mmCIF file of C-alpha atoms and ligand atoms in Angstrom:
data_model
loop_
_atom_site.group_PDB
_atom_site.id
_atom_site.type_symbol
_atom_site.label_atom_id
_atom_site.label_comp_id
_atom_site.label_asym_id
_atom_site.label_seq_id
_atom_site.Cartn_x
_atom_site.Cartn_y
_atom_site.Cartn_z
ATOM 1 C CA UNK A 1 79.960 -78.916 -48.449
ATOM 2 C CA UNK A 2 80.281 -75.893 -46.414
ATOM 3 C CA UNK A 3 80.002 -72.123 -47.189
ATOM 4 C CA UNK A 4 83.817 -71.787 -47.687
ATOM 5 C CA UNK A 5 83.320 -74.606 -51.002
ATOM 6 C CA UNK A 6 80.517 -72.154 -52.366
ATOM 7 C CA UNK A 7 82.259 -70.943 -55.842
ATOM 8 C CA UNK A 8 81.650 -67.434 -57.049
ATOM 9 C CA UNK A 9 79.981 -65.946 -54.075
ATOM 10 C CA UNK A 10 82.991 -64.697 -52.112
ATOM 11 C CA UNK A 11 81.502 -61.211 -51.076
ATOM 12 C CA UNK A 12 78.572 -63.175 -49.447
ATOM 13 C CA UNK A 13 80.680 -65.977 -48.066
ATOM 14 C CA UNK A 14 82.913 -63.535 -46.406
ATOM 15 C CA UNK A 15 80.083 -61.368 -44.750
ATOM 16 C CA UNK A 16 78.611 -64.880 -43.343
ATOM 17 C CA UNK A 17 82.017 -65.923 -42.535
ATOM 18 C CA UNK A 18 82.371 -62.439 -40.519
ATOM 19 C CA UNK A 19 79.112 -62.735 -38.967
ATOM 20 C CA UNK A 20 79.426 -66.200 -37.403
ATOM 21 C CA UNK A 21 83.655 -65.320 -36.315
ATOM 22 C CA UNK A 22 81.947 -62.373 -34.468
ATOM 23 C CA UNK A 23 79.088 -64.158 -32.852
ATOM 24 C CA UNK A 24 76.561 -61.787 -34.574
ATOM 25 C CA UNK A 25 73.597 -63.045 -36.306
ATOM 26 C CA UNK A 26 71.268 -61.942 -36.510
ATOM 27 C CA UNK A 27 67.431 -63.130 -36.429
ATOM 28 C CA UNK A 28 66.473 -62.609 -40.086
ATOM 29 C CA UNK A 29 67.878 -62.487 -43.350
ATOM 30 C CA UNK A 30 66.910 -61.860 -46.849
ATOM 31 C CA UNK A 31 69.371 -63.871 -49.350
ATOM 32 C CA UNK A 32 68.891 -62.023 -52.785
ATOM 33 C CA UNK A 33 70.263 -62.682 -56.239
ATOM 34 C CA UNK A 34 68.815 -64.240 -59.445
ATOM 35 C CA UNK A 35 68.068 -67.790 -59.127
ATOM 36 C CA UNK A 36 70.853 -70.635 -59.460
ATOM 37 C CA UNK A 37 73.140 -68.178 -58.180
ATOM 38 C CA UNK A 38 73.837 -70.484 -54.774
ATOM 39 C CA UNK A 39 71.282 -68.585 -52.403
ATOM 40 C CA UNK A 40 69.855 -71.559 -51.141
ATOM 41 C CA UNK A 41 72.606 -73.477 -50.887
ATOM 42 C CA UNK A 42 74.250 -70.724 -49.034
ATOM 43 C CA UNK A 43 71.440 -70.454 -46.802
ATOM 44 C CA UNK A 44 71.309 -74.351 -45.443
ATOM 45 C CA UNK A 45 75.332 -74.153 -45.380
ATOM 46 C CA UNK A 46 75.070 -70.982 -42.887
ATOM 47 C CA UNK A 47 72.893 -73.273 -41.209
ATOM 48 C CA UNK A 48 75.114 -75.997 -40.928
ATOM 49 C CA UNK A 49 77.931 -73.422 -39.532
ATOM 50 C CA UNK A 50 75.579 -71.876 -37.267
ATOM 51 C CA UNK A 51 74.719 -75.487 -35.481
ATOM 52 C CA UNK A 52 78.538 -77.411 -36.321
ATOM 53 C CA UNK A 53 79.378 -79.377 -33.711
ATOM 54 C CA UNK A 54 82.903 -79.020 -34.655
ATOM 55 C CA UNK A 55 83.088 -75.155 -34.930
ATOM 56 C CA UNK A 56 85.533 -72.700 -32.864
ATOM 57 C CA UNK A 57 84.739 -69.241 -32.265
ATOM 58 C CA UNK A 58 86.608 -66.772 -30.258
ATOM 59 C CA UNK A 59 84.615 -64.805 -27.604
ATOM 60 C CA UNK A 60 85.525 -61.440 -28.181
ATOM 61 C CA UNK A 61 85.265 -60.393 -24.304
ATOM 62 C CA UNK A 62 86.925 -62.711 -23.098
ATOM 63 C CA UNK A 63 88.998 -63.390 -25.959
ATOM 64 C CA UNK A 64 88.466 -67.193 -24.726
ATOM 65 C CA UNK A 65 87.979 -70.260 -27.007
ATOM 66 C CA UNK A 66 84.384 -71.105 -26.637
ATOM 67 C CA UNK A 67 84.709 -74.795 -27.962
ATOM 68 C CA UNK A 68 81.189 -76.112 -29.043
ATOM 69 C CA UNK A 69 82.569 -79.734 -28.891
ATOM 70 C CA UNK A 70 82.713 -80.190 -25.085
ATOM 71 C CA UNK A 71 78.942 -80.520 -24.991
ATOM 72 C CA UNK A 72 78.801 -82.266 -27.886
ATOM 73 C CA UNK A 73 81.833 -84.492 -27.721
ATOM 74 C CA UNK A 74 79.529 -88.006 -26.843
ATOM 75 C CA UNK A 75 77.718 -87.755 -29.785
ATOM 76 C CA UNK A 76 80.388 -87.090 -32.771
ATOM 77 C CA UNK A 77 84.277 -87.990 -33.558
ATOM 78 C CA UNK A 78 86.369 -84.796 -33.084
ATOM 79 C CA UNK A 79 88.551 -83.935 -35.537
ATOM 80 C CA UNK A 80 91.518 -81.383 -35.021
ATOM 81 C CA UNK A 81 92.724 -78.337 -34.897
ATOM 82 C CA UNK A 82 89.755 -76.656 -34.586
ATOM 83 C CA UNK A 83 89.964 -73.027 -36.181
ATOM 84 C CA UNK A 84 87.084 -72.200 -38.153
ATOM 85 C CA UNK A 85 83.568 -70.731 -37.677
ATOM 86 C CA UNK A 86 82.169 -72.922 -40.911
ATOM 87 C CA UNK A 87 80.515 -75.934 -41.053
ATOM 88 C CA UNK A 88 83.000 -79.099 -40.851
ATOM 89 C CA UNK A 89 80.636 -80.800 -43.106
ATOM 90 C CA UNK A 90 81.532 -84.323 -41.183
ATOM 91 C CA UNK A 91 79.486 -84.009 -37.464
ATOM 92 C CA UNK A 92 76.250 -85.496 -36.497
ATOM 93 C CA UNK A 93 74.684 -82.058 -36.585
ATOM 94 C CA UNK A 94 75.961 -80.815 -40.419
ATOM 95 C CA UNK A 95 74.893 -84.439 -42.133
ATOM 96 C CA UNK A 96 71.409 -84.225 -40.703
ATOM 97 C CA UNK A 97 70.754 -80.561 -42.054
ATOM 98 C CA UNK A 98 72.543 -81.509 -45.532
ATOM 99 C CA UNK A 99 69.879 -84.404 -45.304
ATOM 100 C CA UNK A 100 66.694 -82.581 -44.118
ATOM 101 C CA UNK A 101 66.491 -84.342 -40.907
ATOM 102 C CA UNK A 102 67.980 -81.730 -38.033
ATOM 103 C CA UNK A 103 64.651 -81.483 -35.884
ATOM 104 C CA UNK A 104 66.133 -77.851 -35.495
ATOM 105 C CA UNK A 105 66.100 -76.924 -39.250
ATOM 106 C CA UNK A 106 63.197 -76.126 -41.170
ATOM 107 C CA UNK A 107 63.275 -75.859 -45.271
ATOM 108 C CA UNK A 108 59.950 -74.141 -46.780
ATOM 109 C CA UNK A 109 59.360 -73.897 -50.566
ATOM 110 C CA UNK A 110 55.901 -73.611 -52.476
ATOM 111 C CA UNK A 111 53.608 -75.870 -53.975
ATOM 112 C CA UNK A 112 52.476 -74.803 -56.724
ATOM 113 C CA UNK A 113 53.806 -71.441 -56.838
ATOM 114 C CA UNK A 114 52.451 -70.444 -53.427
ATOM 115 C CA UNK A 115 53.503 -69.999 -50.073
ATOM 116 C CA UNK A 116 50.344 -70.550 -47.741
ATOM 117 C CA UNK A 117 48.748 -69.245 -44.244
ATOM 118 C CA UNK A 118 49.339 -73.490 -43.800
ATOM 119 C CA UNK A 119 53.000 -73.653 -44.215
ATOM 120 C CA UNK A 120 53.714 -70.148 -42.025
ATOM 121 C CA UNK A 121 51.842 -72.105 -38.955
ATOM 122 C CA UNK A 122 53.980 -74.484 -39.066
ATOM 123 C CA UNK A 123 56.716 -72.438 -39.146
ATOM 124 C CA UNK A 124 55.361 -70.871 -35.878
ATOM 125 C CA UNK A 125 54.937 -73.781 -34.871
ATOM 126 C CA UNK A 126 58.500 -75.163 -34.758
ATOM 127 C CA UNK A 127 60.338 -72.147 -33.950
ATOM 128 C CA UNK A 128 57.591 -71.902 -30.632
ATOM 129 C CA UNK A 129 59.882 -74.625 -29.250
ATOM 130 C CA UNK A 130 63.895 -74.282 -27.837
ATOM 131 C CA UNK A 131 66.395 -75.801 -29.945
ATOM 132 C CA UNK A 132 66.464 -79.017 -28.935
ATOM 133 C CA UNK A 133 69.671 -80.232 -30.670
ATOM 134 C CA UNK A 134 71.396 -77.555 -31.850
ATOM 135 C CA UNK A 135 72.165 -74.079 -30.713
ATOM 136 C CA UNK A 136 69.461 -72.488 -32.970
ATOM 137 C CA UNK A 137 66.379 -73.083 -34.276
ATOM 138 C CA UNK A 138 66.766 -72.057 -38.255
ATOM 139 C CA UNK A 139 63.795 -71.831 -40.746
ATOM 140 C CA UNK A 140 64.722 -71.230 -44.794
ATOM 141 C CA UNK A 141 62.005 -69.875 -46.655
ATOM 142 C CA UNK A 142 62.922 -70.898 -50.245
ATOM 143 C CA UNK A 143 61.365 -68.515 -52.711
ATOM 144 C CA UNK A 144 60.276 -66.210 -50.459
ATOM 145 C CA UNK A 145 58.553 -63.862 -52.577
ATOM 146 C CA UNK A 146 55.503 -66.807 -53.306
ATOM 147 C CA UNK A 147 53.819 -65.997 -50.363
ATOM 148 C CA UNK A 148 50.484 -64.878 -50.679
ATOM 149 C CA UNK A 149 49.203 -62.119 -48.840
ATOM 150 C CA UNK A 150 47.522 -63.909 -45.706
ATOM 151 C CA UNK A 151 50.897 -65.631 -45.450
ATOM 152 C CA UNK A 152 53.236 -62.812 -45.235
ATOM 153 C CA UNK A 153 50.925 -61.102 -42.890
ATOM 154 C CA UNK A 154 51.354 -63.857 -40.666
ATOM 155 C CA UNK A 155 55.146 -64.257 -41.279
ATOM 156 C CA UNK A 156 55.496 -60.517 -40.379
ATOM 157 C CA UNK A 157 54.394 -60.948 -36.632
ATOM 158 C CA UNK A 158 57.055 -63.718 -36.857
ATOM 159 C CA UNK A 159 59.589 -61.413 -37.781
ATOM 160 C CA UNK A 160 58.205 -58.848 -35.332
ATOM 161 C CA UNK A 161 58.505 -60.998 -32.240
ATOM 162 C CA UNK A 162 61.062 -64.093 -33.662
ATOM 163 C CA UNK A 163 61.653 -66.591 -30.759
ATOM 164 C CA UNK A 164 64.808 -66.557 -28.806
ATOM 165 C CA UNK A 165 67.837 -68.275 -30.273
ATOM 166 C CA UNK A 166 65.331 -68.765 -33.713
ATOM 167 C CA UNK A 167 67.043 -67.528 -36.966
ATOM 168 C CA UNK A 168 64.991 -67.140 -40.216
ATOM 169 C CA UNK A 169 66.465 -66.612 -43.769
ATOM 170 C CA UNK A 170 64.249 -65.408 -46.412
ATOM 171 C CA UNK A 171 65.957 -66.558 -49.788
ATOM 172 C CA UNK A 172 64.047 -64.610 -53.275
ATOM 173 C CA UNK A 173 64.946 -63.774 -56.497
ATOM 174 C CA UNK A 174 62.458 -61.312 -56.720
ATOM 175 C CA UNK A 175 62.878 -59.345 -53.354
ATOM 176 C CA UNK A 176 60.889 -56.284 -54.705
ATOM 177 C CA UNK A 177 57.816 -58.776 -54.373
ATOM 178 C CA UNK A 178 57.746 -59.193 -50.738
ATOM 179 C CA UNK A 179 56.417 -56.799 -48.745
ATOM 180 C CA UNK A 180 58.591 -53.356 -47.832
ATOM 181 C CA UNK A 181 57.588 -54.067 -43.937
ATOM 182 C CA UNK A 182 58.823 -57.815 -44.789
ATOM 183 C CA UNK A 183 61.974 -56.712 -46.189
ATOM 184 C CA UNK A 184 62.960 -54.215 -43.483
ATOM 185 C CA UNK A 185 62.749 -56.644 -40.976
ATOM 186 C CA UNK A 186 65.896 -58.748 -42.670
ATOM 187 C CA UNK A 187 69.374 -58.326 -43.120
ATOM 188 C CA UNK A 188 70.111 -58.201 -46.550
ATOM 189 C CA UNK A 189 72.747 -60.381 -47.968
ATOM 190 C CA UNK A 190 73.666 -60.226 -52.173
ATOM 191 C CA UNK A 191 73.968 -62.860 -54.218
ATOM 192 C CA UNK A 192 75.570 -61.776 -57.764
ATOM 193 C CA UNK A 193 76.073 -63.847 -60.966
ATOM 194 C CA UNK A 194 78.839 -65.857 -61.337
ATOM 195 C CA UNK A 195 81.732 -65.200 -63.769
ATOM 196 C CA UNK A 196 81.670 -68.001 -66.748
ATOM 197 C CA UNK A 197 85.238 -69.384 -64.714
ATOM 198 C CA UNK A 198 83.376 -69.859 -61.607
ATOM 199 C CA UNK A 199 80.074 -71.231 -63.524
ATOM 200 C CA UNK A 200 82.129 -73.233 -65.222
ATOM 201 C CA UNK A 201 83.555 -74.709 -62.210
ATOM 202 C CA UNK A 202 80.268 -75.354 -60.476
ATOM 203 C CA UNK A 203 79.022 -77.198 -63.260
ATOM 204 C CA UNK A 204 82.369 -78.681 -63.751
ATOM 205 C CA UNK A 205 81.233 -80.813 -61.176
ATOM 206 C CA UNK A 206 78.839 -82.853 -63.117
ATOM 207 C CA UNK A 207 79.531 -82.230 -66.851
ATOM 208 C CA UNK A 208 82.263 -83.745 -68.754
ATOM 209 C CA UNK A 209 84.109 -82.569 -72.232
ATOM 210 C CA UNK A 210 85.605 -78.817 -72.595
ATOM 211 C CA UNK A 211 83.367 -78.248 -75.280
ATOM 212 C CA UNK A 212 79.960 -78.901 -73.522
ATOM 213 C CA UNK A 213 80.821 -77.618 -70.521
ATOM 214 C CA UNK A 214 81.732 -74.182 -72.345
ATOM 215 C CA UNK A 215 78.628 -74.192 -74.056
ATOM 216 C CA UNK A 216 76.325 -74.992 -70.719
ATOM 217 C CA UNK A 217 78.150 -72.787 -68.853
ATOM 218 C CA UNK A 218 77.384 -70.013 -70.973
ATOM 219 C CA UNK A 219 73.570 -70.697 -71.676
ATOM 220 C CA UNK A 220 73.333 -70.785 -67.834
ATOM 221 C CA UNK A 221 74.552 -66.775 -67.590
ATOM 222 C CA UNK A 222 75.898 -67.100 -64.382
ATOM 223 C CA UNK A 223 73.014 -68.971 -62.776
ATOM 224 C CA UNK A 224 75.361 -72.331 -62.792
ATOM 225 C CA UNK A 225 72.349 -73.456 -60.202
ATOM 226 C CA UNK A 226 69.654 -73.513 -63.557
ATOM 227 C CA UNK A 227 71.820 -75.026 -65.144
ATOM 228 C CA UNK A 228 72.431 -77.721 -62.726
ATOM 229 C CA UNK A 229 68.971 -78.057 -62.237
ATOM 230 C CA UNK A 230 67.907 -78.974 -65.901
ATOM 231 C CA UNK A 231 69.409 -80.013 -69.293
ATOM 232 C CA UNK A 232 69.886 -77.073 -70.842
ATOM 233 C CA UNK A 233 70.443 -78.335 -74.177
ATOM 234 C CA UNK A 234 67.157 -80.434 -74.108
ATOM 235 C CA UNK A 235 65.769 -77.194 -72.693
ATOM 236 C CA UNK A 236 66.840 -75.203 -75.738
ATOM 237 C CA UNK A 237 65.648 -77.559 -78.379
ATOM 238 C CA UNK A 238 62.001 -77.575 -76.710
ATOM 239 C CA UNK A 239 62.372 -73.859 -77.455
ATOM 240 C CA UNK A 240 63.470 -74.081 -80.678
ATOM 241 C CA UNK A 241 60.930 -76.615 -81.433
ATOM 242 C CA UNK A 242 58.155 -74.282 -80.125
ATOM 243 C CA UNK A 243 59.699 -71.096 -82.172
ATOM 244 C CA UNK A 244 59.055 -73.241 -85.279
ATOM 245 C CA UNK A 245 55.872 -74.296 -84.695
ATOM 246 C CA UNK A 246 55.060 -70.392 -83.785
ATOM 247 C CA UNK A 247 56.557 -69.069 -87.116
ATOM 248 C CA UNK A 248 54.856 -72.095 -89.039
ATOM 249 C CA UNK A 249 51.009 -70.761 -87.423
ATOM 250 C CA UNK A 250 50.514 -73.666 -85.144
ATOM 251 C CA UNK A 251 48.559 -73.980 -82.045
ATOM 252 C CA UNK A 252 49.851 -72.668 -78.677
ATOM 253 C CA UNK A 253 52.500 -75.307 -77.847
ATOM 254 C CA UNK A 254 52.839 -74.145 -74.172
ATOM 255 C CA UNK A 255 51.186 -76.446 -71.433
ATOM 256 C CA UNK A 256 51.236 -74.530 -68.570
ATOM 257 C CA UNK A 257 52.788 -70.712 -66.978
ATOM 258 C CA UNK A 258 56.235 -72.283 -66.113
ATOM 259 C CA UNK A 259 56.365 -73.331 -69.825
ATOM 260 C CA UNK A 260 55.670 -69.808 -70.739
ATOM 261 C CA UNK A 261 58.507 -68.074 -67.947
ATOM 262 C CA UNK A 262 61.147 -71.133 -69.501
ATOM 263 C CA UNK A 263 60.247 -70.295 -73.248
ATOM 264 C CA UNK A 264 60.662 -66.572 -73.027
ATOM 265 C CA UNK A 265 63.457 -67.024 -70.559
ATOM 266 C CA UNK A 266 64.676 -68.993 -73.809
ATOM 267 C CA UNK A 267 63.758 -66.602 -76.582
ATOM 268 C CA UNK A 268 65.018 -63.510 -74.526
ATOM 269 C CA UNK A 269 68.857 -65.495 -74.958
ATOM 270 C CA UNK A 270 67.980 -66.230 -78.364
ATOM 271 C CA UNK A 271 67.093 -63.058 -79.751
ATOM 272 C CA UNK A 272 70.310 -61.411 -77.306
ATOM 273 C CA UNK A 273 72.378 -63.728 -79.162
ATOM 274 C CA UNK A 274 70.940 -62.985 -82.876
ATOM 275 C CA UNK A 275 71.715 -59.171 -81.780
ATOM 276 C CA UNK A 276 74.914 -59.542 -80.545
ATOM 277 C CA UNK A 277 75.447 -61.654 -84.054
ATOM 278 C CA UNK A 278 73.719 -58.506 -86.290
ATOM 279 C CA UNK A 279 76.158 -55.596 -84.060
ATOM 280 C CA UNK A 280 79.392 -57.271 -83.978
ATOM 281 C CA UNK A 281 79.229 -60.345 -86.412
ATOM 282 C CA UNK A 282 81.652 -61.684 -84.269
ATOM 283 C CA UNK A 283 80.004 -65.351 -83.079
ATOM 284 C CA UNK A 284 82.639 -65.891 -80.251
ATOM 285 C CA UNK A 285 80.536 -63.389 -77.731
ATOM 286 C CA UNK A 286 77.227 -65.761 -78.856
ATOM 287 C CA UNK A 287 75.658 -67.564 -75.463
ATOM 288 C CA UNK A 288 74.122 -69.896 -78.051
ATOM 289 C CA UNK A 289 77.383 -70.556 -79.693
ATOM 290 C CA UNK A 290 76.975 -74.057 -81.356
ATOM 291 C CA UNK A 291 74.151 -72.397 -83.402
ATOM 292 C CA UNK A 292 75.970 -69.608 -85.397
ATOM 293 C CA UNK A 293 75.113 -70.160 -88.905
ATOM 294 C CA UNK A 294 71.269 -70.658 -87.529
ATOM 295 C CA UNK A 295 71.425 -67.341 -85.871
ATOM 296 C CA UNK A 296 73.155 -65.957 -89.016
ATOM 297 C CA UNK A 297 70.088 -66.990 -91.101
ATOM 298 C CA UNK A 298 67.586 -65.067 -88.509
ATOM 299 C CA UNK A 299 70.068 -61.932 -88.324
ATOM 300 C CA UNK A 300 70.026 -61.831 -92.286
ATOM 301 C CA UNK A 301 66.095 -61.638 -92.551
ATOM 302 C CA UNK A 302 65.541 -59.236 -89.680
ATOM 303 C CA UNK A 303 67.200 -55.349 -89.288
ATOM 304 C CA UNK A 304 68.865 -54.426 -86.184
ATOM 305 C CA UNK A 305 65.434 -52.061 -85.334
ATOM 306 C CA UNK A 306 63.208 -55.164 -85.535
ATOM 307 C CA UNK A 307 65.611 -57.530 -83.366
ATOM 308 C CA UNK A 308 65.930 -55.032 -80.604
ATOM 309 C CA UNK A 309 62.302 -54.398 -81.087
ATOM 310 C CA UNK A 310 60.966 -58.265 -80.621
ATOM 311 C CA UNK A 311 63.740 -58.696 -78.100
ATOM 312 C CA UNK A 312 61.875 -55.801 -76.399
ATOM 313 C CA UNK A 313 58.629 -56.989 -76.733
ATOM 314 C CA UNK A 314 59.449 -60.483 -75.800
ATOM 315 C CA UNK A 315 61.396 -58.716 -71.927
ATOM 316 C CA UNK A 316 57.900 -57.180 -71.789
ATOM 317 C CA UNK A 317 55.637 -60.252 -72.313
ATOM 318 C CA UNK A 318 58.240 -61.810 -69.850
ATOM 319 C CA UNK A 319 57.220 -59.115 -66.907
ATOM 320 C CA UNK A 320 53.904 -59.433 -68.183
ATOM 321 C CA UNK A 321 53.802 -62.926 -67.290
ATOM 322 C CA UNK A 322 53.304 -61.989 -63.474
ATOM 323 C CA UNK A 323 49.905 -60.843 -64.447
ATOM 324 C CA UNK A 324 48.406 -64.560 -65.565
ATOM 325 C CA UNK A 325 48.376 -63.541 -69.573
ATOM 326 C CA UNK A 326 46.463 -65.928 -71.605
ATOM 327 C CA UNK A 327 48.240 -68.501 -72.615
ATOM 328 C CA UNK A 328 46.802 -68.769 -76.232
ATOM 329 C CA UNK A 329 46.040 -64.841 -76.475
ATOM 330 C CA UNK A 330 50.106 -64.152 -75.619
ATOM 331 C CA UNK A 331 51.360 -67.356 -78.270
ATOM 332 C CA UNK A 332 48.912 -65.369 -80.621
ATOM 333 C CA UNK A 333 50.378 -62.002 -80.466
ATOM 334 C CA UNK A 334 54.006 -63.317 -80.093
ATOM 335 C CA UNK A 335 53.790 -65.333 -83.283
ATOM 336 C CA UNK A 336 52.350 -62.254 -85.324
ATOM 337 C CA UNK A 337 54.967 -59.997 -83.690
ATOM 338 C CA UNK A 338 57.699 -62.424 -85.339
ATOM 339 C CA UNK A 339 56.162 -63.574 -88.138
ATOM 340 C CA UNK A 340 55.548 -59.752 -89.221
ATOM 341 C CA UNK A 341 59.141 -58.881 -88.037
ATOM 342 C CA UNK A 342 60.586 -61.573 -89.943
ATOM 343 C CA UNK A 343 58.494 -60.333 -93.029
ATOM 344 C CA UNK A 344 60.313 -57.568 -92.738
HETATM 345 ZN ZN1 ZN B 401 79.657 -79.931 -38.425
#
């Protein structure tokens, strides 16, 4: 694909668009938005655009076509006319970024939940060298915000001094995490949620059936990326599963952090959705639509006080999460804060 096939983001597309037409980028960029949004695939498809071997862009001095093929022309197939400042998607250059393998591009991400001192070095350490395919050498820190603190120091005297001809995008979903001296250092691009159209769209792609594509589009919220990324349904029984064995006093069913973040990503839906049921009693504006008359049976037993108050209490724990809660303490506390809602 290329950055002109990226559904939904057309405020972002255009401002990358804009900045590759004018010959402008610049050195570092922060892509922010929720995650599943299409930051990251935005991010390697700038790259591809920035290094296409089959991109034209008009010098605006000389108001000359500066044709990036000439160079190239031994090594790829040309195809014609050649208009655009995007990624052709079809050149030597694009397929081996798409595939990881551009000696010029560099994709970063954490292991287990942390960016290291390790994996900044080497970062250094590639962008130390000229490009040696393409015309720049482009690093994509995925999840920015998981560095630890020895790591962004280090990445900050990258960003203070960044190579020639080196371009670094920060992508994060939590932005306010990274350091302010980090942040300043980027150009910010936004990433917003997508309408359900556009969700469903993206997820069009892989889903088949009206009906289950409505429904996965909505439990995705504009993230069609999460949705993409795991079966949401299977992901919502799990939850549901868990919620029982909560209400019925069984043992913390959570194995790890991430299965805490998913669950109360879950329940924070859930309870929305049992809200939005109690207010309006009108089921067509549920995310969790398939499950009306189950919602309707929670909405019954609680008052609208106590399902704004859990669904509270539940965005809290959800923040709180950042902060390594106990995983038995917190499925403790959040079973007795439903079971006694539920009580009424
Ligand atoms: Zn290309």
């Amino acid at each position: 694909m290329s950055l002109g096939d990226i559904i939904g983001q057309e405020k972002a597309v255009a401002m990358l668009l804009g900045i590759l037409r004018r010959q402008r980028v610049a050195s570092s960029y922060l892509f922010c938005g929720e995650s599943g949004v299409g930051k990251k695939t935005a991010a390697i498809n700038f790259a591809k655009a920035m290094n296409c071997l089959n991109t034209t862009v008009r010098s605006q001095e000389s108001g000359e076509t500066k044709n990036s093929k000439k160079e190239y022309s031994h090594l790829t197939p040309v195809p014609s006319p050649l208009t655009s400042s995007d990624a052709c998607d079809a050149c030597e250059s694009c397929l081996k970024i798409e595939a990881g393998t551009h000696p010029d591009f560099l994709l970063v991400s954490p292991e287990e939940r942390q960016i290291r001192i390790e994996e900044i070095r080497s970062v250094d350490e590639a962008l130390s060298f000229k490009p040696f395919e393409g015309r720049k050498k482009i690093v994509v820190v995925d999840d920015a915000e998981a560095m630890n603190i020895s790591a962004a120091n280090a990445f900050l005297k990258t960003l203070e001094e960044p190579p020639e001809d080196s371009v670094i995008i920060l992508v994060s979903s939590k932005p306010d995490l990274l350091p302010a001296t980090i942040r300043s250092r980027c150009s910010r691009i936004n990433f917003v949620p997508l309408t359900a159209d556009s969700s469903m769209k993206v997820i069009g792609r892989t889903i088949e059936g009206q009906e289950a594509l409505e429904l996965v589009a909505r439990l995705s919220m504009g993230r069609p990326g999460y949705a993409l990324s795991s079966d949401l349904s299977e992901e919502r029984s799990w939850f549901l599963d868990l919620l029982k064995g909560m209400l019925g006093a069984e043992k913390d069913g959570w194995t790890s952090r991430d299965d805490m973040e998913r669950w109360f990503d879950q329940g924070l839906i859930f309870f929305r959705d049992i809200a939005v049921l109690a207010i309006t009693g009108d089921p067509a504006r549920l995310i969790n639509i398939d499950l009306r008359n189950y919602m309707a049976g929670f909405s019954k037993s609680l008052d609208i006080k106590g399902i704004i108050y859990i669904h509270q209490e539940l965005s809290r724990l959800r923040r709180l999460l950042l902060f390594n809660l106990n995983k038995s303490i917190t499925w403790n506390y959040t079973a007795s804060l439903l079971r006694k809602e539920l009580a009424g």
